[in-house]
Amino acid sequence: AAALSNGPAGADIASPSSLRQPFVIGVSGGTASGKTTVCDMIIQQLHDHRVVLVNQDSFYRGLTAEESASAQDYNFDHPDAFDTEQLLECMGQLKRALPVNVPIYDFKNHRRCSERFRKVNASDVIILEGILVFHDQRVRNLMDMKIFVDTDADIRLARRIRRDTVERGRDVSSVLDQCGRFVKPAFDDFVLPSKKYADVIIPRGGDNHVAIDLIVQHIRTKLGMHDLCKVFRNVFVVQSTFQI
Ligand code: ADP
Ligand code: C5P
């Protein structure tokens, strides 16, 4: 046993979490580009694996009473609108195969539901989705694969107006005003420049079934290789044990 914990194989055995490191996928793109839709399609196709979705939106900082009173002047598209330290902490836990409580964000009131959390358990695949998940290098470094969902700006604006008026308690005029003042400038300054970090760019989002099938195939290959590595490691350990 002493020999095992000293050797290279022993180092892996001493840390069971290293055998279970999940595959992390980052999905970015402009607002209403279809990020969530693409993630849902990937998750559906990977139904035989444990996959969890983490939304960057869950890590929006709650507004103070003063900020809330003039929420129309708040820039929700700037990187500082997110609590990235907390996001990193949460992703670190999940990477170590530990369960976490993810905050639930209320878009109507611009704040976190203080009493409620979503419990996310350890999984084979973690998908991290959000407009700015490629912005911070530390967040990017967590990812094994980066996908950028690329949908035309006019289509995104049309979808955003419909979604925000139906689901997020806004009126058309406030959506148009916010998009002109904050969403579009921040897309140009922060989201679009982060596209260069993507491994895969999906034009047309959820309509692009071919791209999604190819991505799922790649993830399956990676997960298969991961399982194979585990088998080889175990064989190596058994052999070492006999040699001792
Ligand atoms: P994101 O996560 O990038 O904000 P979503 O996937 O939530 O985007 O999509 C934004 C809105 O657009 C949602 O209301 C969704 O139903 C709609 N939507 C997404 N993809 C399509 C599509 N391919 N065709 C039509 N509507 C779509
Ligand atoms: O789902 P989606 O990627 O579109 O979410 C990000 C968008 O949510 C940002 O463009 C931001 O303007 C918007 N947002 C908002 N109100 C909040 C928080 C975010 O309109 N309270």
PDB file of C-alpha atoms and ligand atoms in Angstrom:
ATOM      1  CA  ALA A   1       0.000   0.000   0.000  1.00  0.00           C
ATOM      2  CA  ALA A   2       2.911   2.340   0.781  1.00  0.00           C
ATOM      3  CA  ALA A   3       4.330   1.747  -2.688  1.00  0.00           C
ATOM      4  CA  LEU A   4       0.957   2.517  -4.254  1.00  0.00           C
ATOM      5  CA  SER A   5       0.558   5.873  -2.575  1.00  0.00           C
ATOM      6  CA  ASN A   6       4.046   6.931  -3.697  1.00  0.00           C
ATOM      7  CA  GLY A   7       3.860   5.967  -7.371  1.00  0.00           C
ATOM      8  CA  PRO A   8       2.153   7.946 -10.151  1.00  0.00           C
ATOM      9  CA  ALA A   9      -0.835   5.592 -10.161  1.00  0.00           C
ATOM     10  CA  GLY A  10      -0.968   5.859  -6.392  1.00  0.00           C
ATOM     11  CA  ALA A  11      -1.324   9.634  -6.625  1.00  0.00           C
ATOM     12  CA  ASP A  12      -4.535   9.181  -8.607  1.00  0.00           C
ATOM     13  CA  ILE A  13      -5.897   6.579  -6.230  1.00  0.00           C
ATOM     14  CA  ALA A  14      -5.214   8.777  -3.221  1.00  0.00           C
ATOM     15  CA  SER A  15      -7.559  11.374  -4.724  1.00  0.00           C
ATOM     16  CA  PRO A  16     -10.823   9.733  -5.759  1.00  0.00           C
ATOM     17  CA  SER A  17     -12.204  13.008  -7.126  1.00  0.00           C
ATOM     18  CA  SER A  18      -9.483  13.031  -9.818  1.00  0.00           C
ATOM     19  CA  LEU A  19     -11.122   9.911 -11.237  1.00  0.00           C
ATOM     20  CA  ARG A  20     -14.436  11.698 -11.527  1.00  0.00           C
ATOM     21  CA  GLN A  21     -13.487  15.105 -12.964  1.00  0.00           C
ATOM     22  CA  PRO A  22     -16.531  16.137 -14.979  1.00  0.00           C
ATOM     23  CA  PHE A  23     -16.327  17.370 -18.573  1.00  0.00           C
ATOM     24  CA  VAL A  24     -17.054  21.109 -18.554  1.00  0.00           C
ATOM     25  CA  ILE A  25     -18.653  22.847 -21.526  1.00  0.00           C
ATOM     26  CA  GLY A  26     -19.021  26.636 -21.788  1.00  0.00           C
ATOM     27  CA  VAL A  27     -21.830  28.005 -23.960  1.00  0.00           C
ATOM     28  CA  SER A  28     -21.753  31.716 -24.772  1.00  0.00           C
ATOM     29  CA  GLY A  29     -23.402  34.058 -27.276  1.00  0.00           C
ATOM     30  CA  GLY A  30     -25.468  37.234 -27.340  1.00  0.00           C
ATOM     31  CA  THR A  31     -28.744  37.671 -25.529  1.00  0.00           C
ATOM     32  CA  ALA A  32     -31.553  35.463 -26.933  1.00  0.00           C
ATOM     33  CA  SER A  33     -29.150  33.784 -29.352  1.00  0.00           C
ATOM     34  CA  GLY A  34     -30.495  30.377 -28.287  1.00  0.00           C
ATOM     35  CA  LYS A  35     -27.876  29.405 -25.676  1.00  0.00           C
ATOM     36  CA  THR A  36     -30.404  27.795 -23.331  1.00  0.00           C
ATOM     37  CA  THR A  37     -32.148  26.083 -26.242  1.00  0.00           C
ATOM     38  CA  VAL A  38     -28.853  24.611 -27.492  1.00  0.00           C
ATOM     39  CA  CYS A  39     -27.970  23.444 -23.949  1.00  0.00           C
ATOM     40  CA  ASP A  40     -31.384  21.778 -23.564  1.00  0.00           C
ATOM     41  CA  MET A  41     -30.910  19.968 -26.886  1.00  0.00           C
ATOM     42  CA  ILE A  42     -27.453  18.719 -25.844  1.00  0.00           C
ATOM     43  CA  ILE A  43     -28.823  17.568 -22.472  1.00  0.00           C
ATOM     44  CA  GLN A  44     -31.714  15.728 -24.151  1.00  0.00           C
ATOM     45  CA  GLN A  45     -29.339  13.864 -26.450  1.00  0.00           C
ATOM     46  CA  LEU A  46     -27.055  12.945 -23.542  1.00  0.00           C
ATOM     47  CA  HIS A  47     -29.960  11.425 -21.569  1.00  0.00           C
ATOM     48  CA  ASP A  48     -27.857   8.393 -20.611  1.00  0.00           C
ATOM     49  CA  HIS A  49     -25.299  10.605 -18.792  1.00  0.00           C
ATOM     50  CA  ARG A  50     -25.581  12.813 -15.748  1.00  0.00           C
ATOM     51  CA  VAL A  51     -25.518  16.382 -17.121  1.00  0.00           C
ATOM     52  CA  VAL A  52     -26.147  19.600 -15.199  1.00  0.00           C
ATOM     53  CA  LEU A  53     -26.743  23.106 -16.499  1.00  0.00           C
ATOM     54  CA  VAL A  54     -25.406  26.104 -14.595  1.00  0.00           C
ATOM     55  CA  ASN A  55     -26.613  29.554 -15.759  1.00  0.00           C
ATOM     56  CA  GLN A  56     -24.377  32.577 -15.339  1.00  0.00           C
ATOM     57  CA  ASP A  57     -27.642  34.517 -14.750  1.00  0.00           C
ATOM     58  CA  SER A  58     -27.914  32.786 -11.366  1.00  0.00           C
ATOM     59  CA  PHE A  59     -24.863  34.784 -10.290  1.00  0.00           C
ATOM     60  CA  TYR A  60     -26.236  38.248 -11.039  1.00  0.00           C
ATOM     61  CA  ARG A  61     -25.618  40.482  -8.045  1.00  0.00           C
ATOM     62  CA  GLY A  62     -28.853  41.527  -6.363  1.00  0.00           C
ATOM     63  CA  LEU A  63     -29.543  45.264  -6.675  1.00  0.00           C
ATOM     64  CA  THR A  64     -29.604  47.556  -3.649  1.00  0.00           C
ATOM     65  CA  ALA A  65     -32.896  49.355  -2.924  1.00  0.00           C
ATOM     66  CA  GLU A  66     -31.427  52.495  -4.489  1.00  0.00           C
ATOM     67  CA  GLU A  67     -30.278  50.684  -7.655  1.00  0.00           C
ATOM     68  CA  SER A  68     -33.643  48.910  -7.870  1.00  0.00           C
ATOM     69  CA  ALA A  69     -35.483  52.228  -7.859  1.00  0.00           C
ATOM     70  CA  SER A  70     -33.708  53.151 -11.102  1.00  0.00           C
ATOM     71  CA  ALA A  71     -33.168  49.667 -12.564  1.00  0.00           C
ATOM     72  CA  GLN A  72     -33.706  51.081 -16.050  1.00  0.00           C
ATOM     73  CA  ASP A  73     -30.314  52.811 -15.672  1.00  0.00           C
ATOM     74  CA  TYR A  74     -28.441  49.708 -14.483  1.00  0.00           C
ATOM     75  CA  ASN A  75     -26.122  47.930 -16.907  1.00  0.00           C
ATOM     76  CA  PHE A  76     -26.910  44.198 -16.602  1.00  0.00           C
ATOM     77  CA  ASP A  77     -24.664  43.455 -19.575  1.00  0.00           C
ATOM     78  CA  HIS A  78     -21.409  44.624 -18.009  1.00  0.00           C
ATOM     79  CA  PRO A  79     -19.102  41.941 -16.498  1.00  0.00           C
ATOM     80  CA  ASP A  80     -19.298  43.685 -13.100  1.00  0.00           C
ATOM     81  CA  ALA A  81     -23.031  42.875 -12.907  1.00  0.00           C
ATOM     82  CA  PHE A  82     -22.064  39.273 -12.043  1.00  0.00           C
ATOM     83  CA  ASP A  83     -20.568  37.846  -8.855  1.00  0.00           C
ATOM     84  CA  THR A  84     -17.815  35.966 -10.675  1.00  0.00           C
ATOM     85  CA  GLU A  85     -16.035  34.955  -7.450  1.00  0.00           C
ATOM     86  CA  GLN A  86     -19.124  33.076  -6.343  1.00  0.00           C
ATOM     87  CA  LEU A  87     -19.500  31.486  -9.770  1.00  0.00           C
ATOM     88  CA  LEU A  88     -15.882  30.277  -9.583  1.00  0.00           C
ATOM     89  CA  GLU A  89     -16.422  28.860  -6.113  1.00  0.00           C
ATOM     90  CA  CYS A  90     -19.523  27.005  -7.236  1.00  0.00           C
ATOM     91  CA  MET A  91     -17.866  25.598 -10.374  1.00  0.00           C
ATOM     92  CA  GLY A  92     -14.819  24.576  -8.322  1.00  0.00           C
ATOM     93  CA  GLN A  93     -17.056  22.534  -6.014  1.00  0.00           C
ATOM     94  CA  LEU A  94     -18.816  20.866  -8.938  1.00  0.00           C
ATOM     95  CA  LYS A  95     -15.487  20.041 -10.586  1.00  0.00           C
ATOM     96  CA  ARG A  96     -14.499  18.311  -7.367  1.00  0.00           C
ATOM     97  CA  ALA A  97     -17.732  16.298  -7.661  1.00  0.00           C
ATOM     98  CA  LEU A  98     -19.317  18.027  -4.657  1.00  0.00           C
ATOM     99  CA  PRO A  99     -22.971  19.156  -4.628  1.00  0.00           C
ATOM    100  CA  VAL A 100     -23.692  22.913  -4.565  1.00  0.00           C
ATOM    101  CA  ASN A 101     -26.606  25.248  -3.922  1.00  0.00           C
ATOM    102  CA  VAL A 102     -26.999  27.586  -6.883  1.00  0.00           C
ATOM    103  CA  PRO A 103     -28.866  30.875  -6.300  1.00  0.00           C
ATOM    104  CA  ILE A 104     -32.164  31.469  -8.093  1.00  0.00           C
ATOM    105  CA  TYR A 105     -32.449  34.847  -9.846  1.00  0.00           C
ATOM    106  CA  ASP A 106     -35.660  36.807 -10.229  1.00  0.00           C
ATOM    107  CA  PHE A 107     -35.558  38.855 -13.472  1.00  0.00           C
ATOM    108  CA  LYS A 108     -38.778  40.689 -12.643  1.00  0.00           C
ATOM    109  CA  ASN A 109     -37.418  42.183  -9.423  1.00  0.00           C
ATOM    110  CA  HIS A 110     -33.699  42.145 -10.318  1.00  0.00           C
ATOM    111  CA  ARG A 111     -32.744  40.214  -7.211  1.00  0.00           C
ATOM    112  CA  ARG A 112     -31.985  36.773  -5.879  1.00  0.00           C
ATOM    113  CA  CYS A 113     -34.724  34.776  -4.214  1.00  0.00           C
ATOM    114  CA  SER A 114     -32.947  34.901  -0.852  1.00  0.00           C
ATOM    115  CA  GLU A 115     -34.664  31.846   0.653  1.00  0.00           C
ATOM    116  CA  ARG A 116     -34.469  29.543  -2.348  1.00  0.00           C
ATOM    117  CA  PHE A 117     -31.604  27.683  -4.022  1.00  0.00           C
ATOM    118  CA  ARG A 118     -31.333  24.997  -6.675  1.00  0.00           C
ATOM    119  CA  LYS A 119     -29.350  22.011  -5.472  1.00  0.00           C
ATOM    120  CA  VAL A 120     -26.979  20.794  -8.187  1.00  0.00           C
ATOM    121  CA  ASN A 121     -25.397  17.390  -7.747  1.00  0.00           C
ATOM    122  CA  ALA A 122     -22.142  15.943  -9.031  1.00  0.00           C
ATOM    123  CA  SER A 123     -22.340  14.911 -12.683  1.00  0.00           C
ATOM    124  CA  ASP A 124     -20.412  13.615 -15.696  1.00  0.00           C
ATOM    125  CA  VAL A 125     -20.919  16.827 -17.679  1.00  0.00           C
ATOM    126  CA  ILE A 126     -21.351  20.417 -16.467  1.00  0.00           C
ATOM    127  CA  ILE A 127     -22.636  22.998 -18.945  1.00  0.00           C
ATOM    128  CA  LEU A 128     -22.024  26.626 -17.989  1.00  0.00           C
ATOM    129  CA  GLU A 129     -24.157  28.997 -20.056  1.00  0.00           C
ATOM    130  CA  GLY A 130     -24.239  32.803 -20.216  1.00  0.00           C
ATOM    131  CA  ILE A 131     -23.525  35.942 -22.239  1.00  0.00           C
ATOM    132  CA  LEU A 132     -20.139  36.503 -20.555  1.00  0.00           C
ATOM    133  CA  VAL A 133     -18.847  33.055 -19.598  1.00  0.00           C
ATOM    134  CA  PHE A 134     -15.781  33.519 -21.867  1.00  0.00           C
ATOM    135  CA  HIS A 135     -14.943  36.957 -20.500  1.00  0.00           C
ATOM    136  CA  ASP A 136     -12.948  35.978 -17.385  1.00  0.00           C
ATOM    137  CA  GLN A 137      -9.856  33.870 -17.999  1.00  0.00           C
ATOM    138  CA  ARG A 138     -10.320  31.944 -14.735  1.00  0.00           C
ATOM    139  CA  VAL A 139     -13.797  30.875 -15.821  1.00  0.00           C
ATOM    140  CA  ARG A 140     -12.553  29.966 -19.316  1.00  0.00           C
ATOM    141  CA  ASN A 141      -9.804  27.841 -17.794  1.00  0.00           C
ATOM    142  CA  LEU A 142     -12.419  25.586 -16.205  1.00  0.00           C
ATOM    143  CA  MET A 143     -13.777  24.604 -19.600  1.00  0.00           C
ATOM    144  CA  ASP A 144     -12.876  21.559 -21.676  1.00  0.00           C
ATOM    145  CA  MET A 145     -14.923  22.792 -24.628  1.00  0.00           C
ATOM    146  CA  LYS A 146     -16.236  26.248 -25.586  1.00  0.00           C
ATOM    147  CA  ILE A 147     -19.239  26.819 -27.818  1.00  0.00           C
ATOM    148  CA  PHE A 148     -20.412  30.199 -29.158  1.00  0.00           C
ATOM    149  CA  VAL A 149     -24.007  30.444 -30.377  1.00  0.00           C
ATOM    150  CA  ASP A 150     -24.068  32.893 -33.281  1.00  0.00           C
ATOM    151  CA  THR A 151     -27.483  34.242 -34.246  1.00  0.00           C
ATOM    152  CA  ASP A 152     -28.233  37.407 -36.233  1.00  0.00           C
ATOM    153  CA  ALA A 153     -28.775  40.530 -34.138  1.00  0.00           C
ATOM    154  CA  ASP A 154     -32.220  41.307 -35.606  1.00  0.00           C
ATOM    155  CA  ILE A 155     -33.499  37.816 -34.805  1.00  0.00           C
ATOM    156  CA  ARG A 156     -32.104  38.093 -31.277  1.00  0.00           C
ATOM    157  CA  LEU A 157     -33.764  41.467 -30.740  1.00  0.00           C
ATOM    158  CA  ALA A 158     -37.137  40.127 -31.926  1.00  0.00           C
ATOM    159  CA  ARG A 159     -36.834  37.117 -29.587  1.00  0.00           C
ATOM    160  CA  ARG A 160     -35.724  39.293 -26.701  1.00  0.00           C
ATOM    161  CA  ILE A 161     -38.717  41.628 -27.061  1.00  0.00           C
ATOM    162  CA  ARG A 162     -41.098  38.658 -27.065  1.00  0.00           C
ATOM    163  CA  ARG A 163     -39.384  36.871 -24.157  1.00  0.00           C
ATOM    164  CA  ASP A 164     -38.920  39.917 -21.913  1.00  0.00           C
ATOM    165  CA  THR A 165     -42.494  41.112 -22.370  1.00  0.00           C
ATOM    166  CA  VAL A 166     -43.987  37.641 -21.873  1.00  0.00           C
ATOM    167  CA  GLU A 167     -41.653  36.190 -19.205  1.00  0.00           C
ATOM    168  CA  ARG A 168     -39.660  38.962 -17.563  1.00  0.00           C
ATOM    169  CA  GLY A 169     -42.338  41.589 -16.837  1.00  0.00           C
ATOM    170  CA  ARG A 170     -41.090  44.292 -19.240  1.00  0.00           C
ATOM    171  CA  ASP A 171     -42.798  46.469 -21.841  1.00  0.00           C
ATOM    172  CA  VAL A 172     -41.627  46.891 -25.434  1.00  0.00           C
ATOM    173  CA  SER A 173     -40.420  50.437 -24.951  1.00  0.00           C
ATOM    174  CA  SER A 174     -38.220  49.526 -21.944  1.00  0.00           C
ATOM    175  CA  VAL A 175     -36.703  46.552 -23.807  1.00  0.00           C
ATOM    176  CA  LEU A 176     -35.829  48.721 -26.821  1.00  0.00           C
ATOM    177  CA  ASP A 177     -34.385  51.416 -24.579  1.00  0.00           C
ATOM    178  CA  GLN A 178     -32.257  48.888 -22.607  1.00  0.00           C
ATOM    179  CA  CYS A 179     -31.009  47.236 -25.786  1.00  0.00           C
ATOM    180  CA  GLY A 180     -29.915  50.537 -27.295  1.00  0.00           C
ATOM    181  CA  ARG A 181     -28.241  51.870 -24.129  1.00  0.00           C
ATOM    182  CA  PHE A 182     -26.663  48.744 -22.660  1.00  0.00           C
ATOM    183  CA  VAL A 183     -27.241  45.399 -24.394  1.00  0.00           C
ATOM    184  CA  LYS A 184     -25.918  46.276 -27.859  1.00  0.00           C
ATOM    185  CA  PRO A 185     -22.870  48.327 -26.654  1.00  0.00           C
ATOM    186  CA  ALA A 186     -21.889  45.589 -24.169  1.00  0.00           C
ATOM    187  CA  PHE A 187     -22.318  42.933 -26.850  1.00  0.00           C
ATOM    188  CA  ASP A 188     -19.859  44.870 -29.047  1.00  0.00           C
ATOM    189  CA  ASP A 189     -17.423  45.564 -26.173  1.00  0.00           C
ATOM    190  CA  PHE A 190     -17.442  42.264 -24.264  1.00  0.00           C
ATOM    191  CA  VAL A 191     -19.446  39.420 -25.831  1.00  0.00           C
ATOM    192  CA  LEU A 192     -18.283  39.626 -29.454  1.00  0.00           C
ATOM    193  CA  PRO A 193     -14.561  39.961 -28.541  1.00  0.00           C
ATOM    194  CA  SER A 194     -14.865  36.775 -26.437  1.00  0.00           C
ATOM    195  CA  LYS A 195     -16.038  34.779 -29.473  1.00  0.00           C
ATOM    196  CA  LYS A 196     -12.358  34.257 -30.386  1.00  0.00           C
ATOM    197  CA  TYR A 197     -12.012  31.844 -27.464  1.00  0.00           C
ATOM    198  CA  ALA A 198     -14.664  29.478 -28.836  1.00  0.00           C
ATOM    199  CA  ASP A 199     -13.698  26.018 -30.097  1.00  0.00           C
ATOM    200  CA  VAL A 200     -16.966  25.716 -31.996  1.00  0.00           C
ATOM    201  CA  ILE A 201     -19.267  28.412 -33.387  1.00  0.00           C
ATOM    202  CA  ILE A 202     -22.869  27.371 -34.030  1.00  0.00           C
ATOM    203  CA  PRO A 203     -24.668  29.523 -36.588  1.00  0.00           C
ATOM    204  CA  ARG A 204     -28.485  29.761 -36.100  1.00  0.00           C
ATOM    205  CA  GLY A 205     -28.476  28.202 -32.593  1.00  0.00           C
ATOM    206  CA  GLY A 206     -31.094  25.545 -31.943  1.00  0.00           C
ATOM    207  CA  ASP A 207     -32.061  25.347 -35.631  1.00  0.00           C
ATOM    208  CA  ASN A 208     -28.638  23.882 -36.400  1.00  0.00           C
ATOM    209  CA  HIS A 209     -29.243  20.192 -35.714  1.00  0.00           C
ATOM    210  CA  VAL A 210     -26.118  19.091 -37.604  1.00  0.00           C
ATOM    211  CA  ALA A 211     -23.823  21.173 -35.370  1.00  0.00           C
ATOM    212  CA  ILE A 212     -25.551  19.940 -32.226  1.00  0.00           C
ATOM    213  CA  ASP A 213     -25.284  16.283 -33.336  1.00  0.00           C
ATOM    214  CA  LEU A 214     -21.534  16.752 -34.009  1.00  0.00           C
ATOM    215  CA  ILE A 215     -20.989  18.371 -30.614  1.00  0.00           C
ATOM    216  CA  VAL A 216     -22.854  15.559 -28.834  1.00  0.00           C
ATOM    217  CA  GLN A 217     -20.778  12.977 -30.715  1.00  0.00           C
ATOM    218  CA  HIS A 218     -17.582  14.715 -29.567  1.00  0.00           C
ATOM    219  CA  ILE A 219     -18.753  14.808 -25.927  1.00  0.00           C
ATOM    220  CA  ARG A 220     -19.630  11.092 -26.096  1.00  0.00           C
ATOM    221  CA  THR A 221     -16.152  10.326 -27.442  1.00  0.00           C
ATOM    222  CA  LYS A 222     -14.534  12.310 -24.630  1.00  0.00           C
ATOM    223  CA  LEU A 223     -16.688  10.632 -21.967  1.00  0.00           C
ATOM    224  CA  GLY A 224     -15.879   7.218 -23.467  1.00  0.00           C
ATOM    225  CA  MET A 225     -12.142   7.985 -23.380  1.00  0.00           C
ATOM    226  CA  HIS A 226     -12.513   9.111 -19.784  1.00  0.00           C
ATOM    227  CA  ASP A 227     -14.137   5.779 -18.843  1.00  0.00           C
ATOM    228  CA  LEU A 228     -11.441   3.868 -20.749  1.00  0.00           C
ATOM    229  CA  CYS A 229      -8.710   5.755 -18.846  1.00  0.00           C
ATOM    230  CA  LYS A 230     -10.335   4.699 -15.585  1.00  0.00           C
ATOM    231  CA  VAL A 231     -10.282   1.050 -16.684  1.00  0.00           C
ATOM    232  CA  PHE A 232      -6.592   1.283 -17.685  1.00  0.00           C
ATOM    233  CA  ARG A 233      -5.706   2.958 -14.402  1.00  0.00           C
ATOM    234  CA  ASN A 234      -7.410   0.175 -12.476  1.00  0.00           C
ATOM    235  CA  VAL A 235      -5.611  -2.497 -14.529  1.00  0.00           C
ATOM    236  CA  PHE A 236      -2.315  -0.737 -13.833  1.00  0.00           C
ATOM    237  CA  VAL A 237      -3.073  -0.675 -10.103  1.00  0.00           C
ATOM    238  CA  VAL A 238      -3.950  -4.383 -10.028  1.00  0.00           C
ATOM    239  CA  GLN A 239      -0.696  -5.199 -11.860  1.00  0.00           C
ATOM    240  CA  SER A 240       1.374  -3.062  -9.467  1.00  0.00           C
ATOM    241  CA  THR A 241      -0.287  -4.719  -6.505  1.00  0.00           C
ATOM    242  CA  PHE A 242       0.708  -8.166  -7.777  1.00  0.00           C
ATOM    243  CA  GLN A 243       4.286  -7.059  -8.418  1.00  0.00           C
ATOM    244  CA  ILE A 244       4.532  -5.859  -4.819  1.00  0.00           C
TER     245      ILE A 244
HETATM  246  P1  ADP B   1     -30.567  32.622 -24.626  1.00  0.00           P
HETATM  247  O1  ADP B   1     -30.387  31.535 -23.594  1.00  0.00           O
HETATM  248  O2  ADP B   1     -29.386  32.781 -25.531  1.00  0.00           O
HETATM  249  O3  ADP B   1     -31.030  33.914 -24.052  1.00  0.00           O
HETATM  250  P2  ADP B   1     -32.941  31.136 -25.396  1.00  0.00           P
HETATM  251  O4  ADP B   1     -32.576  29.769 -25.834  1.00  0.00           O
HETATM  252  O5  ADP B   1     -33.525  31.287 -24.028  1.00  0.00           O
HETATM  253  O6  ADP B   1     -31.727  32.128 -25.616  1.00  0.00           O
HETATM  254  O7  ADP B   1     -33.952  31.725 -26.470  1.00  0.00           O
HETATM  255  C1  ADP B   1     -34.474  33.054 -26.334  1.00  0.00           C
HETATM  256  C2  ADP B   1     -35.919  33.051 -26.805  1.00  0.00           C
HETATM  257  O8  ADP B   1     -35.947  32.719 -28.183  1.00  0.00           O
HETATM  258  C3  ADP B   1     -36.785  32.025 -26.075  1.00  0.00           C
HETATM  259  O9  ADP B   1     -38.054  32.588 -25.888  1.00  0.00           O
HETATM  260  C4  ADP B   1     -36.824  30.845 -27.024  1.00  0.00           C
HETATM  261  O10 ADP B   1     -38.026  30.141 -26.920  1.00  0.00           O
HETATM  262  C5  ADP B   1     -36.700  31.527 -28.398  1.00  0.00           C
HETATM  263  N1  ADP B   1     -35.958  30.686 -29.348  1.00  0.00           N
HETATM  264  C6  ADP B   1     -34.739  30.128 -29.137  1.00  0.00           C
HETATM  265  N2  ADP B   1     -34.343  29.442 -30.224  1.00  0.00           N
HETATM  266  C7  ADP B   1     -35.323  29.578 -31.143  1.00  0.00           C
HETATM  267  C8  ADP B   1     -35.508  29.105 -32.479  1.00  0.00           C
HETATM  268  N3  ADP B   1     -34.574  28.365 -33.079  1.00  0.00           N
HETATM  269  N4  ADP B   1     -36.628  29.436 -33.119  1.00  0.00           N
HETATM  270  C9  ADP B   1     -37.564  30.198 -32.522  1.00  0.00           C
HETATM  271  N5  ADP B   1     -37.468  30.681 -31.268  1.00  0.00           N
HETATM  272  C10 ADP B   1     -36.369  30.384 -30.582  1.00  0.00           C
HETATM  273  O1  C5P B   2     -30.934  34.917 -21.099  1.00  0.00           O
HETATM  274  P1  C5P B   2     -30.011  36.020 -21.573  1.00  0.00           P
HETATM  275  O2  C5P B   2     -28.669  35.511 -21.988  1.00  0.00           O
HETATM  276  O3  C5P B   2     -30.634  36.904 -22.616  1.00  0.00           O
HETATM  277  O4  C5P B   2     -29.783  36.884 -20.254  1.00  0.00           O
HETATM  278  C1  C5P B   2     -28.904  37.972 -20.243  1.00  0.00           C
HETATM  279  C2  C5P B   2     -29.659  39.282 -20.410  1.00  0.00           C
HETATM  280  O5  C5P B   2     -30.518  39.489 -19.299  1.00  0.00           O
HETATM  281  C3  C5P B   2     -28.728  40.468 -20.480  1.00  0.00           C
HETATM  282  O6  C5P B   2     -28.626  40.926 -21.815  1.00  0.00           O
HETATM  283  C4  C5P B   2     -29.382  41.514 -19.545  1.00  0.00           C
HETATM  284  O7  C5P B   2     -29.656  42.724 -20.219  1.00  0.00           O
HETATM  285  C5  C5P B   2     -30.696  40.882 -19.136  1.00  0.00           C
HETATM  286  N1  C5P B   2     -31.087  41.164 -17.744  1.00  0.00           N
HETATM  287  C6  C5P B   2     -32.168  41.987 -17.497  1.00  0.00           C
HETATM  288  N2  C5P B   2     -32.565  42.227 -16.213  1.00  0.00           N
HETATM  289  C7  C5P B   2     -31.924  41.686 -15.175  1.00  0.00           C
HETATM  290  C8  C5P B   2     -30.803  40.842 -15.385  1.00  0.00           C
HETATM  291  C9  C5P B   2     -30.413  40.611 -16.699  1.00  0.00           C
HETATM  292  O8  C5P B   2     -32.768  42.510 -18.454  1.00  0.00           O
HETATM  293  N3  C5P B   2     -32.337  41.944 -13.939  1.00  0.00           N
END
